[in-house]
Coordinates of C-alpha atoms in Angstrom, one line a residue:
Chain A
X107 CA -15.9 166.7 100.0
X108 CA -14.6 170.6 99.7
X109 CA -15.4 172.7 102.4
X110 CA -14.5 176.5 102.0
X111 CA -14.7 178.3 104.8
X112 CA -14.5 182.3 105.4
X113 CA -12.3 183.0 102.4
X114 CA -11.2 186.4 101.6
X115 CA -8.9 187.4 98.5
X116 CA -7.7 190.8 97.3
X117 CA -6.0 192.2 94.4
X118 CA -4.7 195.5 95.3
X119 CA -7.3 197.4 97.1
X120 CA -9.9 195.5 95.5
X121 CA -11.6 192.7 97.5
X122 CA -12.4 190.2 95.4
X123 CA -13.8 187.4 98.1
X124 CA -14.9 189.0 101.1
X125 CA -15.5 186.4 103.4
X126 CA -17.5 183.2 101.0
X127 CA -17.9 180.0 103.0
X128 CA -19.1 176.9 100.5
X129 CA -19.4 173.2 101.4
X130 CA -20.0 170.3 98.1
X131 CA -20.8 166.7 98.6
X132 CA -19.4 164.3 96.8
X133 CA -21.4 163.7 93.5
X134 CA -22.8 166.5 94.0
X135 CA -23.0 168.9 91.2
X136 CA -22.8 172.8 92.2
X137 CA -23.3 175.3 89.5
X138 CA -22.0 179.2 90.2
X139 CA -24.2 182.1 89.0
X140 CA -23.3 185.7 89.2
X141 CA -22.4 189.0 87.1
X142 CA -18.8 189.2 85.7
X143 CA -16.5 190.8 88.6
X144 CA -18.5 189.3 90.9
X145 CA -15.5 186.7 92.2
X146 CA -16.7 183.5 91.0
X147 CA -13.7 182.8 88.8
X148 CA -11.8 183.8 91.7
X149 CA -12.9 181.3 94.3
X150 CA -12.7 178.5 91.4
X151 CA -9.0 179.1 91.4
X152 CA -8.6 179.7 95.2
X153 CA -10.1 175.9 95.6
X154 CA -7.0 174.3 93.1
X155 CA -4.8 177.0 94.7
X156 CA -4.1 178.9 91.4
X157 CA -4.8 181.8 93.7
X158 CA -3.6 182.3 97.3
X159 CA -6.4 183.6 99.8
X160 CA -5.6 185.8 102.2
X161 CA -7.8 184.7 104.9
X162 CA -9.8 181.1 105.6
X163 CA -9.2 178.0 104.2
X164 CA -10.2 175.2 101.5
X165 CA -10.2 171.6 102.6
X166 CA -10.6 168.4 100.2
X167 CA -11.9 165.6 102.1
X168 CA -10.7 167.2 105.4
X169 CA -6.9 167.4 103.4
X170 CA -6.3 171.1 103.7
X171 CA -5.6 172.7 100.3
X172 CA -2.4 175.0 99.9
X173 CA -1.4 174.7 103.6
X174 CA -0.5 172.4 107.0
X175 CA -1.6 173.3 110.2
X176 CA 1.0 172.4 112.6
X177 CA 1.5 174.0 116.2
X178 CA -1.5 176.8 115.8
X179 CA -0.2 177.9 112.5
X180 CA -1.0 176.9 108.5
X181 CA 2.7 176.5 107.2
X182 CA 2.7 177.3 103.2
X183 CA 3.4 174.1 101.2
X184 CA 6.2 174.0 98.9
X185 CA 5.1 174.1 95.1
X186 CA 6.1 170.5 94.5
X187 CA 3.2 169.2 97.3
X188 CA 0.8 171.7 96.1
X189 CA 1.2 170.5 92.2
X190 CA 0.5 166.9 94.1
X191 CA -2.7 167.7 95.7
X192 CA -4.3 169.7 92.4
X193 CA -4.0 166.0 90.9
X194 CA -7.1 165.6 93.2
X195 CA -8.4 168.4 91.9
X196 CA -9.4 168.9 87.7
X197 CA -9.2 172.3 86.1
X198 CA -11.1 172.8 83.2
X199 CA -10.3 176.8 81.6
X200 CA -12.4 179.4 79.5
X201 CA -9.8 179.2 76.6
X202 CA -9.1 175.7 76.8
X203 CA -5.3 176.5 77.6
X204 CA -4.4 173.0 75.4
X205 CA -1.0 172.6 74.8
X206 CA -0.5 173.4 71.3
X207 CA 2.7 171.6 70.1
X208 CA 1.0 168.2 71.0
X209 CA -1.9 166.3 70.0
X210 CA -5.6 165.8 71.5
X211 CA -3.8 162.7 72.8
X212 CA -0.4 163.7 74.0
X213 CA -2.5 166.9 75.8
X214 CA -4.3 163.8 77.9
X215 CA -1.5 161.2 78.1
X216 CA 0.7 164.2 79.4
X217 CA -0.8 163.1 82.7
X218 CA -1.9 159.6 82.4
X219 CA -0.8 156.4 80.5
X220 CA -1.5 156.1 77.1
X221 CA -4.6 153.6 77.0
X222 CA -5.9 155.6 79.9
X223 CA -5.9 158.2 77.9
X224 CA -7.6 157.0 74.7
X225 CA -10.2 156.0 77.2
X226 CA -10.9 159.5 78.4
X227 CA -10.9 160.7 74.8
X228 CA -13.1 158.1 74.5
X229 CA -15.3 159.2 77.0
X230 CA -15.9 162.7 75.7
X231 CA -16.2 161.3 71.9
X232 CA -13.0 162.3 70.5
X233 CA -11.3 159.1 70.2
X234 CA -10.8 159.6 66.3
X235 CA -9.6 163.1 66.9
X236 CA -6.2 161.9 68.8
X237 CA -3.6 162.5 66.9
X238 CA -5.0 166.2 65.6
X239 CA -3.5 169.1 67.1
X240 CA -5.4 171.4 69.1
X241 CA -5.2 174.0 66.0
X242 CA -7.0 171.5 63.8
X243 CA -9.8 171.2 66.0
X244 CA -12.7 173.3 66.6
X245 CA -13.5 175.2 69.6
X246 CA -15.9 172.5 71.2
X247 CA -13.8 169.9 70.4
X248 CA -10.7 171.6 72.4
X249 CA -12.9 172.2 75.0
X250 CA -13.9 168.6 75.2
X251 CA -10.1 167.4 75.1
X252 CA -9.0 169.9 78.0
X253 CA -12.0 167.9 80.0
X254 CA -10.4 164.5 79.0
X255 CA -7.3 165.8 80.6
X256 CA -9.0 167.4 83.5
X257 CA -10.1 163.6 84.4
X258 CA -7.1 161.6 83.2
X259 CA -5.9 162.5 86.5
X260 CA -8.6 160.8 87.9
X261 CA -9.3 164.1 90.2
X262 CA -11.9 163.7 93.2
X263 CA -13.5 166.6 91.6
X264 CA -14.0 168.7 88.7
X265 CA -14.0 172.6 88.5
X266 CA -15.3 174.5 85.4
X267 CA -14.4 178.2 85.0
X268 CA -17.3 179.1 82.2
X269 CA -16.5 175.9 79.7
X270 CA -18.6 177.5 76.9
X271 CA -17.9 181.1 77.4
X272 CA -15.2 181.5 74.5
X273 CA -17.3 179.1 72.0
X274 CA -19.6 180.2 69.5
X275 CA -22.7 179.8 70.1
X276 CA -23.6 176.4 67.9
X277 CA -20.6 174.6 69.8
X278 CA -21.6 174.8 73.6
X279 CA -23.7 172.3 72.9
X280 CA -21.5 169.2 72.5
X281 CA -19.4 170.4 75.6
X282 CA -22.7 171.0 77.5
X283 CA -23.5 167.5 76.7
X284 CA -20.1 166.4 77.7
X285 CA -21.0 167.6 81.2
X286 CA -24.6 166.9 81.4
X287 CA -22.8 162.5 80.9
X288 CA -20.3 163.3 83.8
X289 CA -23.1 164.9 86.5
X290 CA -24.7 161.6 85.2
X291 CA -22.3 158.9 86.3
X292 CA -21.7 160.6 90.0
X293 CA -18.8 163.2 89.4
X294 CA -18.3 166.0 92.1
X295 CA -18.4 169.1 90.0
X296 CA -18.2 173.0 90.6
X297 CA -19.7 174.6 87.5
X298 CA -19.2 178.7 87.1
X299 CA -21.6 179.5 83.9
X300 CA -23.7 182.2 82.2
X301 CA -25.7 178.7 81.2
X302 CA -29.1 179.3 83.1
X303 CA -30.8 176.7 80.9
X304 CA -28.1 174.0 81.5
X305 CA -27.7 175.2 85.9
X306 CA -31.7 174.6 85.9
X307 CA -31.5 171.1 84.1
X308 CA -27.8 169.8 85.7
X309 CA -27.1 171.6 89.0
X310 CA -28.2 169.8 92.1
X311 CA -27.5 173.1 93.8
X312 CA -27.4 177.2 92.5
X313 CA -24.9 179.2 94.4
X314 CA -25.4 183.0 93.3
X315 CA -22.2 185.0 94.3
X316 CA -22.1 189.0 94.1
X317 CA -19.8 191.4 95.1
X318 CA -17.1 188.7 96.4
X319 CA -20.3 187.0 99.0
X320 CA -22.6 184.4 98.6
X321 CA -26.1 186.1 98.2
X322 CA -28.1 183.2 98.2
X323 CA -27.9 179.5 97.0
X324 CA -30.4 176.5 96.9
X325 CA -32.0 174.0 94.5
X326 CA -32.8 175.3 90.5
X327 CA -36.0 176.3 91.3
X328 CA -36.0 178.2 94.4
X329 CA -32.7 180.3 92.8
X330 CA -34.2 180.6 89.5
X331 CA -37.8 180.6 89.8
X332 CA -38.3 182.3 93.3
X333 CA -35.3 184.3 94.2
X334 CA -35.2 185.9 97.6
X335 CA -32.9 188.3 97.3
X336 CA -33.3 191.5 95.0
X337 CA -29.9 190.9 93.9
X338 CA -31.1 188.0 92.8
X339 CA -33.8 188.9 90.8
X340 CA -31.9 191.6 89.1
X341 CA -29.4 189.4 87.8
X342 CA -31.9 186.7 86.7
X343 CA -33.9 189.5 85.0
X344 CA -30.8 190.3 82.9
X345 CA -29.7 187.0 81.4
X346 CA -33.1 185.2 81.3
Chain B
X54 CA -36.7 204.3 42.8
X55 CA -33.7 201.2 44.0
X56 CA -35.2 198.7 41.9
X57 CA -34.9 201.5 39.1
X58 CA -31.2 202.6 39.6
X59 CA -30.7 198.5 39.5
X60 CA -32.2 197.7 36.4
X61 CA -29.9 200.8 35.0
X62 CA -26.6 200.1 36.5
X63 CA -27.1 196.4 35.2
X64 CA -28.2 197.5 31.6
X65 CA -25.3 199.1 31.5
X66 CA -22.9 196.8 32.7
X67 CA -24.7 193.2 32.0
X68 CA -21.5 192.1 30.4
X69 CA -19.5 193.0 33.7
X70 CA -18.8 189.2 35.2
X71 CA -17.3 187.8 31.8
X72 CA -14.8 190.5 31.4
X73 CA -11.3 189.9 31.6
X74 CA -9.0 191.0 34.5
X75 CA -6.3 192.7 33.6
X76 CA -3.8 192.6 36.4
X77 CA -1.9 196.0 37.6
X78 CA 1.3 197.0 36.1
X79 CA 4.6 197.6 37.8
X80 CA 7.1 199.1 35.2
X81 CA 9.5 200.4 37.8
X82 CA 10.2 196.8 39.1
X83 CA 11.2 195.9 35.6
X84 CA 13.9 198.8 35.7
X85 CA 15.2 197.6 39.1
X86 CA 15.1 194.3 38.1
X87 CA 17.6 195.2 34.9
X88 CA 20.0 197.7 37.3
X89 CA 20.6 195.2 39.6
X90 CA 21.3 192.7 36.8
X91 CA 23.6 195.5 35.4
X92 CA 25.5 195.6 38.5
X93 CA 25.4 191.7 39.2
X94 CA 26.9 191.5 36.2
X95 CA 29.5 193.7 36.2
X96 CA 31.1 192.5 39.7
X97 CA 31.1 188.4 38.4
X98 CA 33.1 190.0 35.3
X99 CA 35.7 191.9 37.5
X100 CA 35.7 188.9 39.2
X101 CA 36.6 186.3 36.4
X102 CA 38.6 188.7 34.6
X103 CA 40.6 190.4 37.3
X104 CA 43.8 188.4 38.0
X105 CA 44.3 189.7 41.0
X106 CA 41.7 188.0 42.7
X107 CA 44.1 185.0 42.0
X108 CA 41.7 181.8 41.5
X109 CA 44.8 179.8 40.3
X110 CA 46.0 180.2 44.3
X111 CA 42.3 180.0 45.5
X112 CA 41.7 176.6 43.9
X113 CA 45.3 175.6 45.2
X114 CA 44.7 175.9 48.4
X115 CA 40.4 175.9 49.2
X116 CA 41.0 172.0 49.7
X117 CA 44.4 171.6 51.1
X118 CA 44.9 170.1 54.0
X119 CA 46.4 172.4 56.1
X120 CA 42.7 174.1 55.3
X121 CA 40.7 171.5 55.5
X122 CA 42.0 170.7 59.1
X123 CA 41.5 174.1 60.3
X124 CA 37.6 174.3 58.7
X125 CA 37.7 171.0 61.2
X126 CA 38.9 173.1 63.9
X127 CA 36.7 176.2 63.5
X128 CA 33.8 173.4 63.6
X129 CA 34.4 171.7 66.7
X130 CA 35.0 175.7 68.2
X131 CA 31.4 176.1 67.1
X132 CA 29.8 172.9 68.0
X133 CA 31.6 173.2 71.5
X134 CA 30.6 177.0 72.1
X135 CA 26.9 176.1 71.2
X136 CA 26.4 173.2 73.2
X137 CA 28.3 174.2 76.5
X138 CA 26.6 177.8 75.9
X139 CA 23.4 176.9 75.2
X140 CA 23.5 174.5 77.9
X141 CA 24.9 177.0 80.9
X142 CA 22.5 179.3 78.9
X143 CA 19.3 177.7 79.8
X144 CA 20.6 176.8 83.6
X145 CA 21.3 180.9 83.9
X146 CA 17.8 181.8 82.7
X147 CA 16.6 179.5 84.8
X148 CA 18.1 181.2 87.6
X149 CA 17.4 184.3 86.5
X150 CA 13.5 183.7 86.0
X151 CA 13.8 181.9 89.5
X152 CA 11.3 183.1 92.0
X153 CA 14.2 182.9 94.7
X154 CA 15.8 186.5 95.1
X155 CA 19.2 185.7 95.4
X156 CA 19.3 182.6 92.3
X157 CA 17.6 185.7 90.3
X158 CA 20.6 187.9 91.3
X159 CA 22.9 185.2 90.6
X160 CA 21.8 184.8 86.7
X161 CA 21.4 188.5 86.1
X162 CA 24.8 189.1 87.7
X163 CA 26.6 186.4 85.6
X164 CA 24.5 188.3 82.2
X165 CA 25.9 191.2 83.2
X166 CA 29.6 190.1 84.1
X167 CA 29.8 188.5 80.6
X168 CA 28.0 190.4 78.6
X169 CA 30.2 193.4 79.9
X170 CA 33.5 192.1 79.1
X171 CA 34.4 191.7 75.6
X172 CA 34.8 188.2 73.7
X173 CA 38.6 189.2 72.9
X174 CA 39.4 190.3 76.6
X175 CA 37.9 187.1 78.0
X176 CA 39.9 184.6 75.7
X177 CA 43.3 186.2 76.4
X178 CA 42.6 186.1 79.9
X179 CA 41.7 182.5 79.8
X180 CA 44.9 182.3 77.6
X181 CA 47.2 183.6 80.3
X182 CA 45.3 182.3 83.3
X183 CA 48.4 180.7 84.1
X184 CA 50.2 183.7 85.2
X185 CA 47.5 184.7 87.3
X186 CA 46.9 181.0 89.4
X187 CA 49.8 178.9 88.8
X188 CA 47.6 176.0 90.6
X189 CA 44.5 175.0 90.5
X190 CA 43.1 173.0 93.5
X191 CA 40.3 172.0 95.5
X192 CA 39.6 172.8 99.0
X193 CA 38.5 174.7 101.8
X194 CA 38.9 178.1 101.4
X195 CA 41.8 179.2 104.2
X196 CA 41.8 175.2 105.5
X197 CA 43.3 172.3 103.9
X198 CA 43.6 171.2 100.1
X199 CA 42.4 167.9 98.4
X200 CA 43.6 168.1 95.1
X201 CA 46.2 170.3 93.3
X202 CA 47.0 170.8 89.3
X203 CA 49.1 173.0 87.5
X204 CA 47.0 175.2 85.9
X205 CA 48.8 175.4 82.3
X206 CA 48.2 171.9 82.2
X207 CA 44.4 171.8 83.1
X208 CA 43.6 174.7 80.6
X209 CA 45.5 174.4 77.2
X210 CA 44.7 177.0 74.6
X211 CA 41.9 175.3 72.8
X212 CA 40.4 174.5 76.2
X213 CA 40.8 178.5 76.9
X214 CA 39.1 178.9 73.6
X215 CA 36.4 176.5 74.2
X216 CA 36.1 178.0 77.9
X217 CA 36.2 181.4 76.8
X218 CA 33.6 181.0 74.1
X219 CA 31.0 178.8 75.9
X220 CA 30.7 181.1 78.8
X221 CA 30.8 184.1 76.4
X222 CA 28.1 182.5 74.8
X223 CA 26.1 181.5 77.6
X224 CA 25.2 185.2 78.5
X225 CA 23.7 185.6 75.5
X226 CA 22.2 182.4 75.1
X227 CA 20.7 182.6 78.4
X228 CA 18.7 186.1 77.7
X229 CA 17.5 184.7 73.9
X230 CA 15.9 181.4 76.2
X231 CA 14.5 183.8 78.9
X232 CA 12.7 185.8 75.8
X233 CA 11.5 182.6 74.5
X234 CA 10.1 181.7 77.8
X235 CA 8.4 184.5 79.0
X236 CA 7.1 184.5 75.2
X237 CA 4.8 181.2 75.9
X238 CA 1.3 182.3 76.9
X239 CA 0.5 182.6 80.8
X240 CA -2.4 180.1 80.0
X241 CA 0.1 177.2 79.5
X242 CA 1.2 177.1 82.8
X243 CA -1.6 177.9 84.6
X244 CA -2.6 174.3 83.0
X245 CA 0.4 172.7 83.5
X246 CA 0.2 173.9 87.3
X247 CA -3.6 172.7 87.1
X248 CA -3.1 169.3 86.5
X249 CA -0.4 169.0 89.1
X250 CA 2.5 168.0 86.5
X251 CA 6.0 168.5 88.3
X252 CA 7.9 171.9 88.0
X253 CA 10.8 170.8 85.8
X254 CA 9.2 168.5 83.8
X255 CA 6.8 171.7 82.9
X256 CA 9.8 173.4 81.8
X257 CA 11.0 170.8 79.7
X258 CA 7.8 169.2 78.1
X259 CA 5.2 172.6 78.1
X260 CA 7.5 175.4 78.3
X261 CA 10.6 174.8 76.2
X262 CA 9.2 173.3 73.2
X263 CA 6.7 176.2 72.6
X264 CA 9.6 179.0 73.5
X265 CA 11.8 177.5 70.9
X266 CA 9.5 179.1 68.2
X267 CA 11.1 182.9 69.6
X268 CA 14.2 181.1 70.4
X269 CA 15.8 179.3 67.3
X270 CA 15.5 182.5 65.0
X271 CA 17.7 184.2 67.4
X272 CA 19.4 180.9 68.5
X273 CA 20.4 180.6 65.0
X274 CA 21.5 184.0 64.7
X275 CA 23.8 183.4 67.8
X276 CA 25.4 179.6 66.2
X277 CA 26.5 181.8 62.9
X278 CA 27.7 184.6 64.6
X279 CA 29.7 182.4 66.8
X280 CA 30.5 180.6 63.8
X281 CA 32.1 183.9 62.6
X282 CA 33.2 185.0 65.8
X283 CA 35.6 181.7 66.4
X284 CA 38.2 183.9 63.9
X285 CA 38.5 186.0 67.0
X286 CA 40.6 183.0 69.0
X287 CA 43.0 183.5 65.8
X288 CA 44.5 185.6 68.5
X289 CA 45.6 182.6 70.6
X290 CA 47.5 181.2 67.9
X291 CA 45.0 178.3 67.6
X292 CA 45.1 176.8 63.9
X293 CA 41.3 177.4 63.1
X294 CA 40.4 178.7 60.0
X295 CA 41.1 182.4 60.1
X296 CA 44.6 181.7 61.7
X297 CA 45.4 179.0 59.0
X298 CA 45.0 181.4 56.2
X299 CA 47.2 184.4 57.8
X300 CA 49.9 182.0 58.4
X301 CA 49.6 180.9 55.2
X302 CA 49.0 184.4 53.6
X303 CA 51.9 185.3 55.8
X304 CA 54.2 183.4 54.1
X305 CA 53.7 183.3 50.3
X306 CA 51.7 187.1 50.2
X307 CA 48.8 186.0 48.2
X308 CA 46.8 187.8 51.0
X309 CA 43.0 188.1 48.6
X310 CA 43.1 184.7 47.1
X311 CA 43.3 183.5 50.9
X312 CA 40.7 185.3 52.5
X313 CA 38.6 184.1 49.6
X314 CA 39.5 180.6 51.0
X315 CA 37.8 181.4 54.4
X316 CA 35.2 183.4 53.0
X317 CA 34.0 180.5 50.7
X318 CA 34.3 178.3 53.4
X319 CA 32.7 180.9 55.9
X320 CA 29.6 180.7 53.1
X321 CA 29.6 177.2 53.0
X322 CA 29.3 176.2 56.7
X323 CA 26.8 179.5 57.1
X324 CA 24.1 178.3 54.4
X325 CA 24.3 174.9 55.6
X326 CA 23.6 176.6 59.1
X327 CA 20.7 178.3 57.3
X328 CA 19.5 175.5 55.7
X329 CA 19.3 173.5 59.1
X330 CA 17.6 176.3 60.8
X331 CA 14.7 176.0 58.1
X332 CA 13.8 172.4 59.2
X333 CA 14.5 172.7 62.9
X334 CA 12.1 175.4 62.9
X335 CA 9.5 173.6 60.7
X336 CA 9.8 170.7 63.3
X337 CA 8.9 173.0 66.4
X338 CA 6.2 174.7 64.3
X339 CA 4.6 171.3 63.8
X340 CA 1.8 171.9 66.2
X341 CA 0.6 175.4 64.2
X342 CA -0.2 173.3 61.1
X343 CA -3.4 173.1 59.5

């Protein structure tokens, strides 16, 4: 379903990616571990294309992401065909990024037809929240909105840059649950979380990124419970 | 030893919660308060009891016709000037927020051309455009021409006016949009670009509505000030407001009582403006509501 393959990304003089190579199955749910800095943010946004890489690619079931390859060379897309394929793709940020001049259900029908979007608010248990603006909702429940609208695009898969980082602490609940229901009915997800307990229950597969490289990844319990790699183990030591 | 100093400070104090507050006192405000009144005062008398403020002539001629028609006038200058200048407005900082090098140059160049020349300047060049193109026409630059008009017929002097004030205008307005937009949080469209939703239609549904917080304040700063600035065409001998009352001032030398015409009506129109401001802006802030 998305293949990445040898991406590298700089800001400035600092790499960021240095060469991270990633393959998810469809339905499969991938959760990304790793210390802030360490580029996991930074490939999430390189798969939707909110950040150019410098070098390899990103494919979406084989539909190459950003680019087209035609005679030996990727030609850049123009914005409009880019915006078209991140419709494929949903975006779910740390700070919710709502828009805050329209309701929970104008935020979701600003991409999809109004019943459709009653049924996604549904679906994440806001349906009698729909006409409150994001300011009149708490932090969980703007975070479960902005995953309403992620999916009212009906995206082939789902990409969460730290859902529950900016919530206090009795609120990550409800929009872990909220995730835990979509892993459940088959949705391709990438997951980048300081969540260990919800990666061991959830994640199919643990990807631990460092330094812009993929250090090790495999099921919950080899990553968490019997880490090769030092790295590894450091990191695990720290926020366990 | 705590539990000691407690028991003390609350035997000494037990009646402490039931006390009244009394709240703190600000003499000085009263004797403001009673100078400005003194002052206040002073400048209504001189005005009721100084003839030469001339209210008989005032009241003759605050609803005449001949007024009323050019309050019209100064009006459909304003509306006009706002609407074409806002509009070109938002098109230049659009270009001039453009990613494209040379639309960027384009906006900032026609910023700078108008903000550089002054209002005045530009309408009597517009005025006497006709000495400087007798025609008009359409064509191919050095090659053939489609269609021709005399120019002094195209532009008349209201349509210089209008002209003159609507690209005057939409300098200014374009720079008070661009501050609006660049105002809206990064976050917004990041989103928008996230869930694939079409450039201008970001613009239009994400962007502008949460820039026009930053922007009507200073919008509405520009509409009266253009308001007010429409006395400046006076020079093209167009009967709007400010004209009106020096012809009529002209004539019959009751120079005060006249400019207290247009300054009532200048009032008028301006609180109005005011008054509209306050509930355009409570609209846009609807979403920052608790």
């Amino acid at each position: 379903m998305i293949e990445v393959l040898g991406v590298h990304k700089s800001f400035g003089a600092l790499e960021v990616l240095r060469g991270v190579s990633l393959e998810v199955a469809a339905g499969e749910v991938v959760v990304v571990l790793g210390p802030s800095g360490s580029g996991k943010s930074t490939l999430l946004r390189a798969i939707n294309h909110l950040e150019k890489v410098d070098r390899g690619y990103i494919t979406i079931d084989g539909e190459l992401i950003g680019y087209r390859r035609r005679g030996g060379k990727l030609h850049e897309l123009k914005e409009s065909e880019i915006l078209k394929q991140r419709k494929d793709i949903g975006f779910v940020f740390q700070n919710f990024n709502l828009f805050p001049h329209l309701t929970a259900l104008e935020n979701v029908a600003e991409v999809a037809a109004l019943s459709d979007a009653r049924h996604f608010l549904e679906r994440v248990g806001l349906a009698d929240k729909a006409d409150a603006y994001p300011r009149q909702l708490s932090g969980g429940q703007q975070q479960r909105v902005a995953i309403a609208r992620a999916l009212a695009t009906r995206p082939k898969v789902v990409l969460f840059d730290e859902p529950t980082s900016a919530l206090d602490p009795e609120l990550v609940g409800e929009v872990l649950d909220v995730l835990r229901d979509l892993a459940r009915s088959g949705t391709t997800m990438v997951v980048v979380t300081h969540e260990i307990g919800f990666a061991r229950e959830v994640a199919d597969r643990i990807v631990f990124i460092d330094d812009g490289v993929i250090v090790e990844q495999g099921s919950p319990g080899e990553v968490l419970d019997h880490p090769v790699h030092e790295r590894t183990r450091a990191f695990l030591s720290k926020v366990l | 030893m705590t539990s000691g100093t407690l028991t003390l400070v609350s035997t000494k104090d037990d009646d402490l919660p039931s006390l009244p507050v009394v709240p703190a006192r600000h003499p000085w405000r009263w004797v403001g308060v009673a100078f400005v009144l003194v002052l206040a005062a002073q400048f209504v008398h001189g005005l009721v009891t100084n003839p030469a403020w001339d209210w008989p002539t005032f009241a003759r001629y605050f609803t005449a016709q001949s007024i009323l028609t050019a309050v019209g006038t100064t009006i459909v200058l304003t509306v006009l000037g706002t609407v074409l200048g806002f509009a070109l407005g938002i098109v230049v900082a659009v270009l001039r927020m453009s990613k494209s090098p040379f639309l960027s140059a384009v906006g900032w160049t026609y910023i700078w051309a108008f903000r550089s020349i002054p209002l005045i300047v530009q309408l009597l060049f517009w005025f006497n455009i006709s000495y400087l193109y007798q025609r008009l026409s359409l064509g191919v630059p050095f090659g053939p021409e489609f269609v021709s008009f005399e120019t002094i017929a195209l532009i008349s002097p209201m349509g210089a006016a209008v002209l003159g004030l609507a690209l005057h205008q939409a300098a200014y307005a374009a720079e008070i949009v661009r501050s609006g937009v660049i105002s809206v949080d990064r976050g917004q469209l990041e989103a928008a670009a996230a869930l694939g939703i079409p450039r201008f239609r970001q613009f239009r549904r994400i962007v502008l509505p949460q820039a026009m917080r930053s922007i009507l304040p200073n919008a509405a700063n520009e509409v009266i000030s253009l308001f007010k600035g429409t006395s400046v065409v006076s020079v093209m001998a167009i009967g709007e407001l400010f004209y009106q009352v020096q012809v009529i001032y002209g004539r019959n030398a009751r120079v005060v009582a006249l400019l207290m015409v247009a300054t009532v009506w200048y009032i008028i129109l301006t609180t109005l403006l005011s008054i509209g401001q306050h509930y355009v802006e409570r609209y846009f802030a609807r979403g920052d509501r608790r």
